[in-house]
């Protein structure tokens, strides 16, 4: 029933949570409004822009397209959980160094899509890189430097090979 | 290896963005991420009609809903109207007597949460008397057509008639005269971040407004007027902004006004976050335009005259249309020499959402039309597209000389010839001739285009653009700017300029984004003006602070201020550099020694105002830009001749003359993005579909936006011209590539298939039918 509170146990960025949520709460609203993790952005709520992308058990998922309850027992990683303390993830570092970021609104989603790809495969083809971020709209930078930055990060993750 | 240009410590190479770390870790706060204690949520009640009289608004049921704290309607604003300039103030914060486009705001609610606010909005009862509307310029111009504004006969929003030289005589003398009509689509601005705002009144005399605005000093002035407060009491704070591209994030929205009004009524902060549906149905769009170009050339393809007629759908309110129509015409005399030029502009009110500026503002429409037509002319004359461009393009003036167009546009530097040559070389243009162009169902083709864009736009009011450099006593520096980085990278450039001038490191600069309580005034992010104007202000403010410090240094070393300098955080006597001290020590001496100085550097831009005076819109003369960027582009496409699907290949090269690339990386990213998102996308993907004022594809699934798998891996070549009117020689980057991309794509489609698509976007269906028609014609 609408408004009814349900129990939810999940891990977000390595931290376990036991929460009460409404059945209709979207994951993105849980993250942004309840947990105050505003790194995932809301661009459309139609699963079209990818700005809200997070990783659930290592897979890139648009957090506006799943209910919070669907993450019960799962591990959610948001952009806030990607860096290791002060040390940035190679994807983040490459995006900075390569000048991929402009307004940055799509960046968290872009990082999460790239991370899901590179966690599985550190040697993707260019087509695979493009495919991994095809659900992430960017408005201003033309994708070129994002694609190249992900390739640079992949090389870094392979130990410079 | 990244290229570097010039002999600077920081500028002229790849500079990492100052805001990149916050953005890539999710820490950057955008307007929708901001929460203020005790905050309420707002929602707008919108009209279902595109044109209707408002007979009555009953808010009683909404007010009675538990959780609702206040409701506002247009009447609360006491007849206040706003607009781009004095004579164009034709819009109310919320419609009072009449709605003029679908989903125009009529009332607003503040409630304890978003759902309650939405529910209350649905309970507001508005009685409308639907009116017949006009939905295209051709409907709007009919005799006896319904009027969008009762006091604007003929639905004419803007009309210009300019005439330079003798066009008729030139046509009579021409070897070939061609006339073609082109069409550009109604487009979304393209930002992913929908507008959002949080507003509150810290006391009954003061407003705090935190919103996604690329030109925060617009709301500063407009809200002061609207709520009858001195400017000193209006505090506009800019969070990080998720792109703009002109329009809504420059201007006001019903939510902006309503947030402030409802905060006043409730005494609590009120937050509005626009949905993407509302953004796509009500935010400002790029003007759809019908452009008829008549061009006369000699036998050798030298341009003799152009007569241009532009008809635009301005939508419901004037907004910035007078400037749009000016821009469509003014730069037609660039980047090619054009001795005779005539321009007739008509912009009509319709019952569609308002049109406004968008990346490539104005020039994109006319350059598309004229550059494609140039290829048609070249084809008729048997000339090569590169050859005809090189023949006609303006030569780079010698240092100290100025090229003046027939309509009094002044160009000090023009790298268009070098751009054309470099692109032709990079894509091996000559070798392409006679190559096999078809593989199975895929036809390949390449198109060429050149373009210009005005940078450092200057308008007749609100040009003041200032900066403050505050040197803290430990040697760290605050840079206070009125300029707003909406993603283009100006925070980085401004910080880099200040660090370069002061002779310290980029990390020593802490830039303060706009907070109108502390930062100096600036017109905002539009018209590619920020680098040129705010960059000049930054340079001057840093020089001012530096000269104050050099005076102290000179005293310390017992020399004249001109004998000392600062580099790599060291202050030294120029003639004997071993006499030096650390930057921090100098600052400490300046601040601590009796009586103790406060080092504050001030600067403001002057380039925009002096020189040749301001542009005259009605006569069509004068400079809108302080200087002008130039671009050449070659694009290759593959066309599926069975389905009509057009795709760019990675064979896409742009050479861009931005004068001097202050941040090479940012220039490249801007140029690639400008080309793809607002150029190529206009050429092949994007268009709002409308039916009687209703937007039929108001979501990012049905409204096609360019994605990564279709993106060409565009290569950018820097062309250096060192413009005397830009800081460190700089001109704009990115709007030029918005203008060169569409003609290069359309010419590429023609090269591949033989069909000319004059009506953008070249979506598959359009290309399919054009190919079918061509095949059938061939069979006959
Ligand atoms: S907000 Fe989830 S895909 Fe756009």
CSV table of C-alpha atoms in Angstrom, one decimal, chain B residues 515-775:
chain,number,residue,atom,x,y,z
B,515,UNK,CA,27.6,36.0,-4.1
B,516,UNK,CA,26.2,39.4,-5.0
B,517,UNK,CA,26.7,40.5,-1.4
B,518,UNK,CA,30.5,40.4,-1.9
B,519,UNK,CA,31.4,39.8,-5.6
B,520,UNK,CA,31.5,42.7,-8.1
B,521,UNK,CA,29.0,43.0,-10.9
B,522,UNK,CA,29.2,41.2,-14.2
B,523,UNK,CA,26.7,40.7,-17.1
B,524,UNK,CA,26.9,36.9,-17.0
B,525,UNK,CA,27.7,33.9,-19.2
B,526,UNK,CA,26.4,34.6,-22.6
B,527,UNK,CA,27.6,35.8,-26.0
B,528,UNK,CA,31.0,34.2,-25.5
B,529,UNK,CA,31.9,37.3,-23.4
B,530,UNK,CA,33.4,35.9,-20.2
B,531,UNK,CA,37.0,35.1,-21.3
B,532,UNK,CA,37.4,38.4,-23.1
B,533,UNK,CA,35.7,40.7,-20.6
B,534,UNK,CA,36.0,39.0,-17.2
B,535,UNK,CA,39.5,37.9,-18.3
B,536,UNK,CA,40.4,41.5,-18.9
B,537,UNK,CA,39.0,42.5,-15.5
B,538,UNK,CA,41.0,39.6,-13.9
B,539,UNK,CA,44.2,40.8,-15.5
B,540,UNK,CA,43.7,44.3,-14.4
B,541,UNK,CA,42.7,43.4,-10.8
B,542,UNK,CA,45.8,41.2,-10.5
B,543,UNK,CA,48.0,43.9,-12.0
B,544,UNK,CA,46.6,46.4,-9.5
B,545,UNK,CA,47.3,44.1,-6.5
B,546,UNK,CA,50.7,43.3,-7.9
B,547,UNK,CA,51.7,46.9,-8.3
B,548,UNK,CA,50.8,47.5,-4.7
B,549,UNK,CA,53.1,44.7,-3.7
B,550,UNK,CA,55.9,45.7,-6.0
B,551,UNK,CA,56.0,49.1,-4.3
B,552,UNK,CA,56.6,47.4,-1.0
B,553,UNK,CA,59.2,45.2,-2.6
B,554,UNK,CA,61.0,48.1,-4.2
B,555,UNK,CA,61.3,49.8,-0.8
B,556,UNK,CA,62.7,46.6,0.7
B,557,UNK,CA,65.3,46.3,-2.0
B,558,UNK,CA,65.9,50.0,-2.2
B,559,UNK,CA,65.1,50.2,-5.9
B,560,UNK,CA,62.2,51.5,-8.0
B,561,UNK,CA,58.9,49.5,-8.4
B,562,UNK,CA,59.7,49.0,-12.1
B,563,UNK,CA,62.9,47.3,-11.2
B,564,UNK,CA,61.3,44.3,-9.4
B,565,UNK,CA,59.1,41.5,-10.5
B,566,UNK,CA,57.5,38.3,-9.3
B,567,UNK,CA,57.8,34.8,-10.8
B,568,UNK,CA,57.4,31.3,-9.4
B,569,UNK,CA,56.4,32.8,-6.1
B,570,UNK,CA,59.7,34.8,-5.8
B,571,UNK,CA,60.1,38.5,-5.8
B,572,UNK,CA,63.4,39.6,-7.3
B,573,UNK,CA,65.3,42.6,-8.5
B,574,UNK,CA,65.3,42.2,-12.3
B,575,UNK,CA,68.9,43.3,-12.8
B,576,UNK,CA,70.2,41.0,-10.0
B,577,UNK,CA,67.8,38.1,-9.4
B,578,UNK,CA,69.9,36.8,-6.5
B,579,UNK,CA,68.4,39.7,-4.5
B,580,UNK,CA,65.0,38.1,-3.9
B,581,UNK,CA,62.5,37.0,-1.3
B,582,UNK,CA,59.6,34.6,-1.1
B,583,UNK,CA,56.2,35.8,-2.1
B,584,UNK,CA,54.8,35.0,1.4
B,585,UNK,CA,57.4,37.1,3.0
B,586,UNK,CA,56.7,40.1,0.8
B,587,UNK,CA,53.0,39.8,1.5
B,588,UNK,CA,53.6,39.5,5.2
B,589,UNK,CA,55.8,42.6,5.2
B,590,UNK,CA,53.2,44.6,3.3
B,591,UNK,CA,50.4,43.5,5.6
B,592,UNK,CA,52.2,43.6,8.9
B,593,UNK,CA,54.6,46.5,8.8
B,594,UNK,CA,53.1,49.7,10.3
B,595,UNK,CA,50.6,50.9,9.4
B,596,UNK,CA,49.8,47.6,7.7
B,597,UNK,CA,48.3,47.5,4.2
B,598,UNK,CA,45.3,45.8,2.8
B,599,UNK,CA,46.2,44.5,-0.6
B,600,UNK,CA,43.1,44.6,-2.7
B,601,UNK,CA,43.4,44.8,-6.5
B,602,UNK,CA,40.5,46.1,-8.5
B,603,UNK,CA,39.9,45.9,-12.3
B,604,UNK,CA,37.1,46.2,-14.8
B,605,UNK,CA,36.9,45.6,-18.5
B,606,UNK,CA,36.9,48.4,-20.9
B,607,UNK,CA,37.4,46.7,-24.3
B,608,UNK,CA,33.8,46.1,-24.8
B,609,UNK,CA,32.8,49.7,-24.6
B,610,UNK,CA,35.4,51.7,-26.5
B,611,UNK,CA,36.8,51.2,-30.0
B,612,UNK,CA,34.0,51.7,-32.5
B,613,UNK,CA,31.0,52.2,-30.3
B,614,UNK,CA,28.0,49.9,-29.9
B,615,UNK,CA,26.1,48.0,-32.5
B,616,UNK,CA,22.9,49.6,-33.8
B,617,UNK,CA,20.2,46.9,-34.1
B,618,UNK,CA,17.8,48.8,-36.3
B,619,UNK,CA,20.5,50.0,-38.8
B,620,UNK,CA,22.5,46.8,-38.6
B,621,UNK,CA,25.9,48.5,-38.2
B,622,UNK,CA,28.6,48.1,-35.6
B,623,UNK,CA,30.3,45.5,-33.5
B,624,UNK,CA,28.4,43.1,-31.3
B,625,UNK,CA,31.7,41.4,-30.6
B,626,UNK,CA,35.0,42.7,-29.2
B,627,UNK,CA,36.7,40.3,-31.4
B,628,UNK,CA,35.8,37.3,-33.6
B,629,UNK,CA,36.8,33.6,-33.6
B,630,UNK,CA,37.1,31.6,-36.8
B,631,UNK,CA,36.5,28.0,-37.5
B,632,UNK,CA,36.9,25.5,-40.3
B,633,UNK,CA,35.5,22.0,-40.2
B,634,UNK,CA,35.5,18.9,-42.3
B,635,UNK,CA,33.0,16.2,-41.3
B,636,UNK,CA,32.7,12.7,-42.8
B,637,UNK,CA,29.3,10.9,-42.6
B,638,UNK,CA,28.1,7.5,-43.4
B,639,UNK,CA,24.6,7.3,-44.8
B,640,UNK,CA,22.6,4.1,-44.8
B,641,UNK,CA,20.9,4.6,-48.2
B,642,UNK,CA,18.3,2.0,-47.3
B,643,UNK,CA,17.1,3.6,-44.1
B,644,UNK,CA,18.3,7.2,-44.4
B,645,UNK,CA,20.3,7.0,-41.1
B,646,UNK,CA,23.2,9.4,-41.0
B,647,UNK,CA,26.1,8.9,-38.7
B,648,UNK,CA,29.3,10.8,-38.3
B,649,UNK,CA,32.5,8.9,-38.6
B,650,UNK,CA,35.6,9.7,-36.5
B,651,UNK,CA,37.0,11.6,-39.5
B,652,UNK,CA,36.0,14.9,-38.2
B,653,UNK,CA,38.5,17.8,-37.8
B,654,UNK,CA,38.0,21.3,-36.6
B,655,UNK,CA,40.6,24.1,-36.8
B,656,UNK,CA,39.7,26.9,-34.4
B,657,UNK,CA,41.2,30.3,-34.2
B,658,UNK,CA,40.5,31.4,-30.7
B,659,UNK,CA,43.2,33.9,-30.8
B,660,UNK,CA,45.3,32.3,-28.1
B,661,UNK,CA,44.2,29.2,-26.2
B,662,UNK,CA,44.6,30.1,-22.6
B,663,UNK,CA,43.7,26.5,-21.5
B,664,UNK,CA,44.4,24.2,-24.5
B,665,UNK,CA,42.4,21.4,-23.0
B,666,UNK,CA,39.3,23.5,-22.2
B,667,UNK,CA,39.4,25.0,-25.7
B,668,UNK,CA,39.5,21.5,-27.2
B,669,UNK,CA,36.7,20.2,-25.1
B,670,UNK,CA,34.6,23.3,-25.7
B,671,UNK,CA,35.1,23.0,-29.5
B,672,UNK,CA,34.3,19.3,-29.6
B,673,UNK,CA,31.2,19.8,-27.5
B,674,UNK,CA,30.0,22.8,-29.3
B,675,UNK,CA,30.3,21.0,-32.6
B,676,UNK,CA,28.6,17.8,-31.4
B,677,UNK,CA,25.9,18.8,-29.0
B,678,UNK,CA,24.5,21.9,-30.5
B,679,UNK,CA,25.8,21.7,-34.1
B,680,UNK,CA,25.8,18.1,-35.3
B,681,UNK,CA,22.8,17.4,-33.2
B,682,UNK,CA,20.9,20.2,-34.9
B,683,UNK,CA,22.0,18.8,-38.2
B,684,UNK,CA,20.9,15.2,-37.7
B,685,UNK,CA,19.1,14.5,-34.5
B,686,UNK,CA,17.2,17.1,-32.5
B,687,UNK,CA,13.8,18.7,-33.0
B,688,UNK,CA,10.8,19.4,-30.9
B,689,UNK,CA,7.7,18.1,-32.6
B,690,UNK,CA,4.7,20.4,-32.0
B,691,UNK,CA,1.0,20.2,-32.5
B,692,UNK,CA,-1.0,23.4,-31.9
B,693,UNK,CA,1.4,24.6,-29.2
B,694,UNK,CA,1.7,21.3,-27.6
B,695,UNK,CA,5.2,19.7,-27.4
B,696,UNK,CA,4.8,16.1,-28.5
B,697,UNK,CA,8.2,14.8,-27.4
B,698,UNK,CA,8.9,16.4,-24.0
B,699,UNK,CA,11.2,13.7,-22.6
B,700,UNK,CA,14.8,12.6,-23.3
B,701,UNK,CA,13.6,9.3,-24.9
B,702,UNK,CA,11.4,10.8,-27.7
B,703,UNK,CA,13.5,13.9,-28.0
B,704,UNK,CA,16.6,12.5,-29.4
B,705,UNK,CA,19.9,13.8,-27.9
B,706,UNK,CA,23.3,12.8,-29.2
B,707,UNK,CA,25.0,10.0,-27.3
B,708,UNK,CA,28.4,8.6,-27.0
B,709,UNK,CA,28.1,5.7,-29.5
B,710,UNK,CA,27.3,8.2,-32.3
B,711,UNK,CA,30.0,10.8,-31.2
B,712,UNK,CA,32.7,11.5,-33.7
B,713,UNK,CA,36.2,11.6,-32.1
B,714,UNK,CA,36.7,15.1,-33.4
B,715,UNK,CA,40.2,16.3,-33.6
B,716,UNK,CA,40.9,20.0,-32.8
B,717,UNK,CA,43.7,22.0,-34.3
B,718,UNK,CA,44.6,25.3,-32.6
B,719,UNK,CA,45.2,28.3,-34.9
B,720,UNK,CA,47.0,31.2,-33.1
B,721,UNK,CA,46.3,34.8,-34.1
B,722,UNK,CA,46.9,36.6,-30.8
B,723,UNK,CA,44.1,39.1,-30.9
B,724,UNK,CA,45.0,42.6,-29.5
B,725,UNK,CA,41.6,43.0,-27.9
B,726,UNK,CA,41.5,39.8,-25.8
B,727,UNK,CA,43.4,39.0,-22.6
B,728,UNK,CA,46.7,37.4,-23.6
B,729,UNK,CA,45.4,37.4,-27.2
B,730,UNK,CA,42.3,35.2,-26.5
B,731,UNK,CA,39.0,35.1,-28.3
B,732,UNK,CA,36.0,32.8,-27.9
B,733,UNK,CA,36.0,29.0,-28.1
B,734,UNK,CA,33.0,26.7,-29.0
B,735,UNK,CA,30.3,28.8,-30.4
B,736,UNK,CA,32.1,28.9,-33.7
B,737,UNK,CA,32.1,25.1,-34.0
B,738,UNK,CA,28.3,25.1,-33.3
B,739,UNK,CA,28.1,27.1,-36.6
B,740,UNK,CA,30.5,25.2,-38.7
B,741,UNK,CA,29.2,21.7,-37.8
B,742,UNK,CA,25.7,21.8,-39.5
B,743,UNK,CA,26.8,23.0,-42.9
B,744,UNK,CA,29.7,20.5,-42.9
B,745,UNK,CA,27.3,17.7,-42.2
B,746,UNK,CA,24.7,18.6,-44.8
B,747,UNK,CA,27.4,19.0,-47.4
B,748,UNK,CA,28.8,15.6,-46.4
B,749,UNK,CA,25.4,14.0,-46.8
B,750,UNK,CA,25.3,15.6,-50.3
B,751,UNK,CA,28.8,14.3,-51.1
B,752,UNK,CA,27.7,10.8,-50.0
B,753,UNK,CA,24.3,10.7,-51.7
B,754,UNK,CA,23.8,13.6,-54.0
B,755,UNK,CA,20.8,15.0,-52.1
B,756,UNK,CA,20.7,18.4,-50.4
B,757,UNK,CA,18.9,18.4,-47.1
B,758,UNK,CA,17.9,22.0,-46.6
B,759,UNK,CA,15.5,21.5,-43.7
B,760,UNK,CA,17.2,20.4,-40.5
B,761,UNK,CA,17.5,18.0,-38.8
B,762,UNK,CA,18.4,15.4,-41.5
B,763,UNK,CA,16.6,12.7,-39.6
B,764,UNK,CA,16.3,9.3,-41.3
B,765,UNK,CA,12.8,9.7,-42.6
B,766,UNK,CA,13.7,13.0,-44.4
B,767,UNK,CA,16.9,11.5,-45.9
B,768,UNK,CA,15.0,8.3,-46.9
B,769,UNK,CA,12.4,10.3,-48.8
B,770,UNK,CA,15.0,12.6,-50.4
B,771,UNK,CA,16.9,9.5,-51.6
B,772,UNK,CA,13.7,7.9,-52.9
B,773,UNK,CA,12.8,11.0,-54.8
B,774,UNK,CA,16.2,11.2,-56.3
B,775,UNK,CA,16.1,7.5,-57.4
